[in-house]
């Protein structure tokens, strides 16, 4: 198996870290991996904030549901969708920038997610453990803490540190649920297969994506935050 495939096959999110710091060369490699990510039209609409300051990291940990592993990780990288740079660059070239559309938001979100994934793999390739963090649950509060300007929206974090645990691989949907050949096929069967990941997964799904679940809870404040950051009219 290739080194990269082997790395992917072994991935587990790490939530317990040793106190050892991430050295600067390694951090640069992890950031360089994000910088090299492929992006729609090469727009690269993101900014990464490196959070090492204990107090700042602690405040973010508290905001995001009091997640102790955020506090304990030596580094938190915050990946923000950043349309400020591109819009301003258009203005600086004497042209009129676009109005923000759903299309540009989604393209930017894709780009930001891909960059995070590349950093995660880079970190794991260097022997670090990593864990994504849903910063979008309190985007505007995190934006305030990180002093992010208008048109910049923090979406996701990545914890990086030396692993102090070795959890089992977490389950994934079967390939038949993920894969569609030349069409979508039977929707019902696909949903059944998807939910068959585990009984635990099936049970938790409603808490996440059911009525009144996690995404309902954050929907209003996220929309408000998009407006405040100038990303929605
Ligand atoms: C964008 C993103 C946000 C996530 N947010 C959190 C989070 O806030 N807290 C957390 O403990 N794990 C978080 N995770 C980790 C997922 O829960 C984890 O990837 C998933 O359960 C699968 O487990 P695995 O990565 O070990 O395979 C996040 C992952 C991603 C990619």
GROMACS .gro file of C-alpha atoms and ligand atoms in nm:
model
  264
    1UNK     CA    1   0.000   0.000   0.000
    2UNK     CA    2   0.129   0.353  -0.071
    3UNK     CA    3   0.239   0.566   0.224
    4UNK     CA    4  -0.052   0.803   0.164
    5UNK     CA    5  -0.316   0.525   0.145
    6UNK     CA    6  -0.171   0.364   0.455
    7UNK     CA    7  -0.195   0.695   0.640
    8UNK     CA    8  -0.557   0.742   0.534
    9UNK     CA    9  -0.648   0.386   0.632
   10UNK     CA   10  -0.506   0.441   0.981
   11UNK     CA   11  -0.663   0.781   1.048
   12UNK     CA   12  -0.838   0.830   1.382
   13UNK     CA   13  -0.922   1.161   1.542
   14UNK     CA   14  -0.701   1.213   1.847
   15UNK     CA   15  -0.843   1.386   2.154
   16UNK     CA   16  -0.566   1.321   2.408
   17UNK     CA   17  -0.231   1.485   2.356
   18UNK     CA   18   0.111   1.478   2.520
   19UNK     CA   19   0.237   1.813   2.640
   20UNK     CA   20   0.520   1.811   2.380
   21UNK     CA   21   0.502   2.112   2.150
   22UNK     CA   22   0.475   2.104   1.772
   23UNK     CA   23   0.813   2.216   1.643
   24UNK     CA   24   0.829   2.508   1.400
   25UNK     CA   25   0.957   2.305   1.102
   26UNK     CA   26   0.671   2.058   1.141
   27UNK     CA   27   0.417   2.337   1.181
   28UNK     CA   28   0.548   2.498   0.865
   29UNK     CA   29   0.512   2.168   0.678
   30UNK     CA   30   0.154   2.132   0.803
   31UNK     CA   31   0.072   2.487   0.689
   32UNK     CA   32   0.257   2.435   0.360
   33UNK     CA   33   0.034   2.133   0.290
   34UNK     CA   34  -0.271   2.360   0.328
   35UNK     CA   35  -0.110   2.622   0.106
   36UNK     CA   36  -0.068   2.362  -0.172
   37UNK     CA   37  -0.434   2.249  -0.161
   38UNK     CA   38  -0.629   2.247  -0.488
   39UNK     CA   39  -0.908   2.504  -0.498
   40UNK     CA   40  -1.186   2.600  -0.744
   41UNK     CA   41  -1.034   2.842  -1.000
   42UNK     CA   42  -0.729   2.850  -0.770
   43UNK     CA   43  -0.911   3.110  -0.561
   44UNK     CA   44  -0.772   2.978  -0.229
   45UNK     CA   45  -1.026   3.180  -0.029
   46UNK     CA   46  -0.909   3.105   0.320
   47UNK     CA   47  -0.689   3.216   0.606
   48UNK     CA   48  -0.544   2.992   0.876
   49UNK     CA   49  -0.497   3.130   1.226
   50UNK     CA   50  -0.243   2.949   1.443
   51UNK     CA   51  -0.361   2.954   1.805
   52UNK     CA   52  -0.092   2.860   2.057
   53UNK     CA   53  -0.176   3.106   2.335
   54UNK     CA   54  -0.316   2.900   2.623
   55UNK     CA   55  -0.566   3.160   2.738
   56UNK     CA   56  -0.704   3.220   2.389
   57UNK     CA   57  -0.724   2.848   2.321
   58UNK     CA   58  -0.900   2.800   2.653
   59UNK     CA   59  -1.159   3.063   2.569
   60UNK     CA   60  -1.225   2.898   2.233
   61UNK     CA   61  -1.252   2.557   2.405
   62UNK     CA   62  -1.514   2.695   2.644
   63UNK     CA   63  -1.710   2.857   2.362
   64UNK     CA   64  -1.718   2.539   2.156
   65UNK     CA   65  -1.900   2.328   2.413
   66UNK     CA   66  -1.622   2.317   2.673
   67UNK     CA   67  -1.414   2.066   2.478
   68UNK     CA   68  -1.120   1.975   2.701
   69UNK     CA   69  -0.913   1.839   2.409
   70UNK     CA   70  -0.906   2.189   2.255
   71UNK     CA   71  -0.757   2.318   2.580
   72UNK     CA   72  -0.503   2.036   2.595
   73UNK     CA   73  -0.381   2.030   2.234
   74UNK     CA   74  -0.058   2.229   2.192
   75UNK     CA   75  -0.188   2.391   1.874
   76UNK     CA   76  -0.524   2.481   1.729
   77UNK     CA   77  -0.532   2.586   1.364
   78UNK     CA   78  -0.846   2.776   1.271
   79UNK     CA   79  -0.943   2.753   0.904
   80UNK     CA   80  -1.153   3.051   0.799
   81UNK     CA   81  -1.332   3.105   0.472
   82UNK     CA   82  -1.178   3.435   0.362
   83UNK     CA   83  -1.339   3.632   0.081
   84UNK     CA   84  -1.199   3.962   0.207
   85UNK     CA   85  -0.865   3.916   0.029
   86UNK     CA   86  -1.018   3.830  -0.309
   87UNK     CA   87  -1.288   4.100  -0.296
   88UNK     CA   88  -1.035   4.365  -0.194
   89UNK     CA   89  -0.791   4.251  -0.462
   90UNK     CA   90  -1.062   4.300  -0.727
   91UNK     CA   91  -1.128   4.650  -0.589
   92UNK     CA   92  -0.757   4.728  -0.588
   93UNK     CA   93  -0.743   4.637  -0.956
   94UNK     CA   94  -1.009   4.903  -1.016
   95UNK     CA   95  -1.295   4.658  -1.085
   96UNK     CA   96  -1.623   4.599  -0.908
   97UNK     CA   97  -1.630   4.290  -0.682
   98UNK     CA   98  -1.915   4.037  -0.703
   99UNK     CA   99  -2.202   4.020  -0.459
  100UNK     CA  100  -2.157   3.720  -0.234
  101UNK     CA  101  -2.368   3.428  -0.362
  102UNK     CA  102  -2.438   3.082  -0.226
  103UNK     CA  103  -2.218   2.949  -0.506
  104UNK     CA  104  -1.913   3.141  -0.390
  105UNK     CA  105  -1.979   3.049  -0.026
  106UNK     CA  106  -1.996   2.681  -0.112
  107UNK     CA  107  -1.690   2.693  -0.337
  108UNK     CA  108  -1.499   2.869  -0.059
  109UNK     CA  109  -1.620   2.619   0.200
  110UNK     CA  110  -1.503   2.331  -0.021
  111UNK     CA  111  -1.165   2.493  -0.056
  112UNK     CA  112  -1.134   2.552   0.318
  113UNK     CA  113  -1.228   2.191   0.392
  114UNK     CA  114  -0.980   2.052   0.143
  115UNK     CA  115  -0.702   2.267   0.292
  116UNK     CA  116  -0.788   2.136   0.639
  117UNK     CA  117  -0.781   1.776   0.514
  118UNK     CA  118  -0.440   1.826   0.358
  119UNK     CA  119  -0.306   1.973   0.681
  120UNK     CA  120  -0.453   1.686   0.879
  121UNK     CA  121  -0.279   1.430   0.657
  122UNK     CA  122   0.046   1.626   0.669
  123UNK     CA  123   0.029   1.631   1.050
  124UNK     CA  124  -0.040   1.257   1.065
  125UNK     CA  125   0.244   1.188   0.820
  126UNK     CA  126   0.477   1.357   1.069
  127UNK     CA  127   0.356   1.135   1.351
  128UNK     CA  128   0.117   1.387   1.507
  129UNK     CA  129  -0.240   1.321   1.608
  130UNK     CA  130  -0.509   1.557   1.484
  131UNK     CA  131  -0.877   1.629   1.531
  132UNK     CA  132  -1.114   1.852   1.334
  133UNK     CA  133  -1.321   2.101   1.533
  134UNK     CA  134  -1.660   2.242   1.434
  135UNK     CA  135  -1.590   2.611   1.479
  136UNK     CA  136  -1.902   2.699   1.276
  137UNK     CA  137  -2.116   2.626   1.585
  138UNK     CA  138  -1.999   2.963   1.728
  139UNK     CA  139  -1.841   3.131   1.423
  140UNK     CA  140  -1.896   3.491   1.517
  141UNK     CA  141  -1.774   3.457   1.876
  142UNK     CA  142  -1.458   3.287   1.748
  143UNK     CA  143  -1.425   3.557   1.480
  144UNK     CA  144  -1.431   3.818   1.758
  145UNK     CA  145  -1.168   3.635   1.963
  146UNK     CA  146  -0.943   3.604   1.657
  147UNK     CA  147  -1.018   3.963   1.547
  148UNK     CA  148  -1.127   3.849   1.202
  149UNK     CA  149  -1.260   4.121   0.971
  150UNK     CA  150  -1.576   4.131   0.761
  151UNK     CA  151  -1.596   3.869   0.481
  152UNK     CA  152  -1.393   3.625   0.692
  153UNK     CA  153  -1.575   3.336   0.861
  154UNK     CA  154  -1.405   3.079   1.085
  155UNK     CA  155  -1.539   2.738   0.987
  156UNK     CA  156  -1.327   2.461   1.127
  157UNK     CA  157  -1.036   2.400   1.357
  158UNK     CA  158  -0.761   2.140   1.356
  159UNK     CA  159  -0.596   2.028   1.678
  160UNK     CA  160  -0.241   1.901   1.635
  161UNK     CA  161  -0.017   1.738   1.893
  162UNK     CA  162   0.167   1.421   1.984
  163UNK     CA  163  -0.099   1.152   2.044
  164UNK     CA  164  -0.149   1.021   2.396
  165UNK     CA  165  -0.415   0.766   2.301
  166UNK     CA  166  -0.464   0.505   2.033
  167UNK     CA  167  -0.836   0.471   1.968
  168UNK     CA  168  -0.996   0.209   1.743
  169UNK     CA  169  -1.081   0.305   1.386
  170UNK     CA  170  -1.427   0.462   1.375
  171UNK     CA  171  -1.680   0.308   1.140
  172UNK     CA  172  -1.774   0.448   0.800
  173UNK     CA  173  -2.069   0.392   0.569
  174UNK     CA  174  -2.025   0.088   0.344
  175UNK     CA  175  -1.888   0.155  -0.003
  176UNK     CA  176  -2.227   0.060  -0.157
  177UNK     CA  177  -2.387   0.351   0.033
  178UNK     CA  178  -2.112   0.591  -0.067
  179UNK     CA  179  -2.083   0.488  -0.427
  180UNK     CA  180  -2.335   0.543  -0.705
  181UNK     CA  181  -2.271   0.400  -1.050
  182UNK     CA  182  -2.415   0.594  -1.344
  183UNK     CA  183  -2.715   0.721  -1.143
  184UNK     CA  184  -2.837   0.736  -0.783
  185UNK     CA  185  -3.017   0.399  -0.762
  186UNK     CA  186  -3.265   0.309  -0.490
  187UNK     CA  187  -3.278   0.600  -0.244
  188UNK     CA  188  -3.447   0.402   0.034
  189UNK     CA  189  -3.194   0.120   0.017
  190UNK     CA  190  -2.912   0.371   0.012
  191UNK     CA  191  -3.043   0.542   0.330
  192UNK     CA  192  -3.082   0.202   0.502
  193UNK     CA  193  -2.728   0.102   0.414
  194UNK     CA  194  -2.598   0.439   0.529
  195UNK     CA  195  -2.770   0.409   0.866
  196UNK     CA  196  -2.643   0.051   0.904
  197UNK     CA  197  -2.299   0.185   1.004
  198UNK     CA  198  -2.387   0.095   1.364
  199UNK     CA  199  -2.687   0.108   1.598
  200UNK     CA  200  -2.505   0.377   1.793
  201UNK     CA  201  -2.470   0.586   1.478
  202UNK     CA  202  -2.837   0.538   1.387
  203UNK     CA  203  -2.942   0.655   1.733
  204UNK     CA  204  -2.718   0.961   1.734
  205UNK     CA  205  -2.823   1.069   1.387
  206UNK     CA  206  -3.149   1.226   1.503
  207UNK     CA  207  -2.962   1.430   1.766
  208UNK     CA  208  -2.750   1.573   1.489
  209UNK     CA  209  -2.974   1.605   1.188
  210UNK     CA  210  -3.321   1.541   1.333
  211UNK     CA  211  -3.575   1.815   1.411
  212UNK     CA  212  -3.447   2.016   1.704
  213UNK     CA  213  -3.104   1.850   1.673
  214UNK     CA  214  -2.759   2.010   1.660
  215UNK     CA  215  -2.798   2.174   1.321
  216UNK     CA  216  -3.137   2.321   1.417
  217UNK     CA  217  -2.980   2.457   1.734
  218UNK     CA  218  -2.708   2.646   1.550
  219UNK     CA  219  -2.902   2.742   1.236
  220UNK     CA  220  -3.028   3.082   1.349
  221UNK     CA  221  -2.704   3.211   1.499
  222UNK     CA  222  -2.502   3.084   1.202
  223UNK     CA  223  -2.726   3.272   0.959
  224UNK     CA  224  -2.699   3.583   1.177
  225UNK     CA  225  -2.321   3.545   1.172
  226UNK     CA  226  -2.313   3.512   0.792
  227UNK     CA  227  -2.505   3.843   0.779
  228UNK     CA  228  -2.278   4.014   1.029
  229UNK     CA  229  -1.967   3.908   0.838
  230UNK     CA  230  -2.114   4.048   0.515
  231UNK     CA  231  -2.157   3.705   0.359
  232UNK     CA  232  -2.538   3.705   0.333
  233UNK     CA  233  -2.785   3.983   0.255
  234LIG     C1  234  -1.492   1.970   1.009
  234LIG     C2  235  -1.485   1.877   1.126
  234LIG     C3  236  -1.535   1.918   1.248
  234LIG     C4  237  -1.525   1.836   1.361
  234LIG     N1  238  -1.565   1.884   1.482
  234LIG     C5  239  -1.533   1.814   1.592
  234LIG     C6  240  -1.551   1.874   1.720
  234LIG     O1  241  -1.595   1.989   1.734
  234LIG     N2  242  -1.515   1.801   1.828
  234LIG     C7  243  -1.462   1.675   1.818
  234LIG     O2  244  -1.430   1.616   1.922
  234LIG     N3  245  -1.446   1.616   1.698
  234LIG     C8  246  -1.477   1.683   1.585
  234LIG     N4  247  -1.453   1.629   1.462
  234LIG     C9  248  -1.402   1.492   1.450
  234LIG    C10  249  -1.511   1.396   1.404
  234LIG     O3  250  -1.601   1.376   1.509
  234LIG    C11  251  -1.447   1.265   1.355
  234LIG     O4  252  -1.369   1.291   1.242
  234LIG    C12  253  -1.552   1.161   1.322
  234LIG     O5  254  -1.629   1.126   1.434
  234LIG    C13  255  -1.488   1.033   1.267
  234LIG     O6  256  -1.391   0.983   1.357
  234LIG     P1  257  -1.241   0.963   1.310
  234LIG     O7  258  -1.190   1.093   1.258
  234LIG     O8  259  -1.166   0.915   1.429
  234LIG     O9  260  -1.243   0.859   1.201
  234LIG    C14  261  -1.466   1.706   1.348
  234LIG    C15  262  -1.420   1.664   1.223
  234LIG    C16  263  -1.428   1.748   1.114
  234LIG    C17  264  -1.371   1.702   0.982
   0.00000   0.00000   0.00000
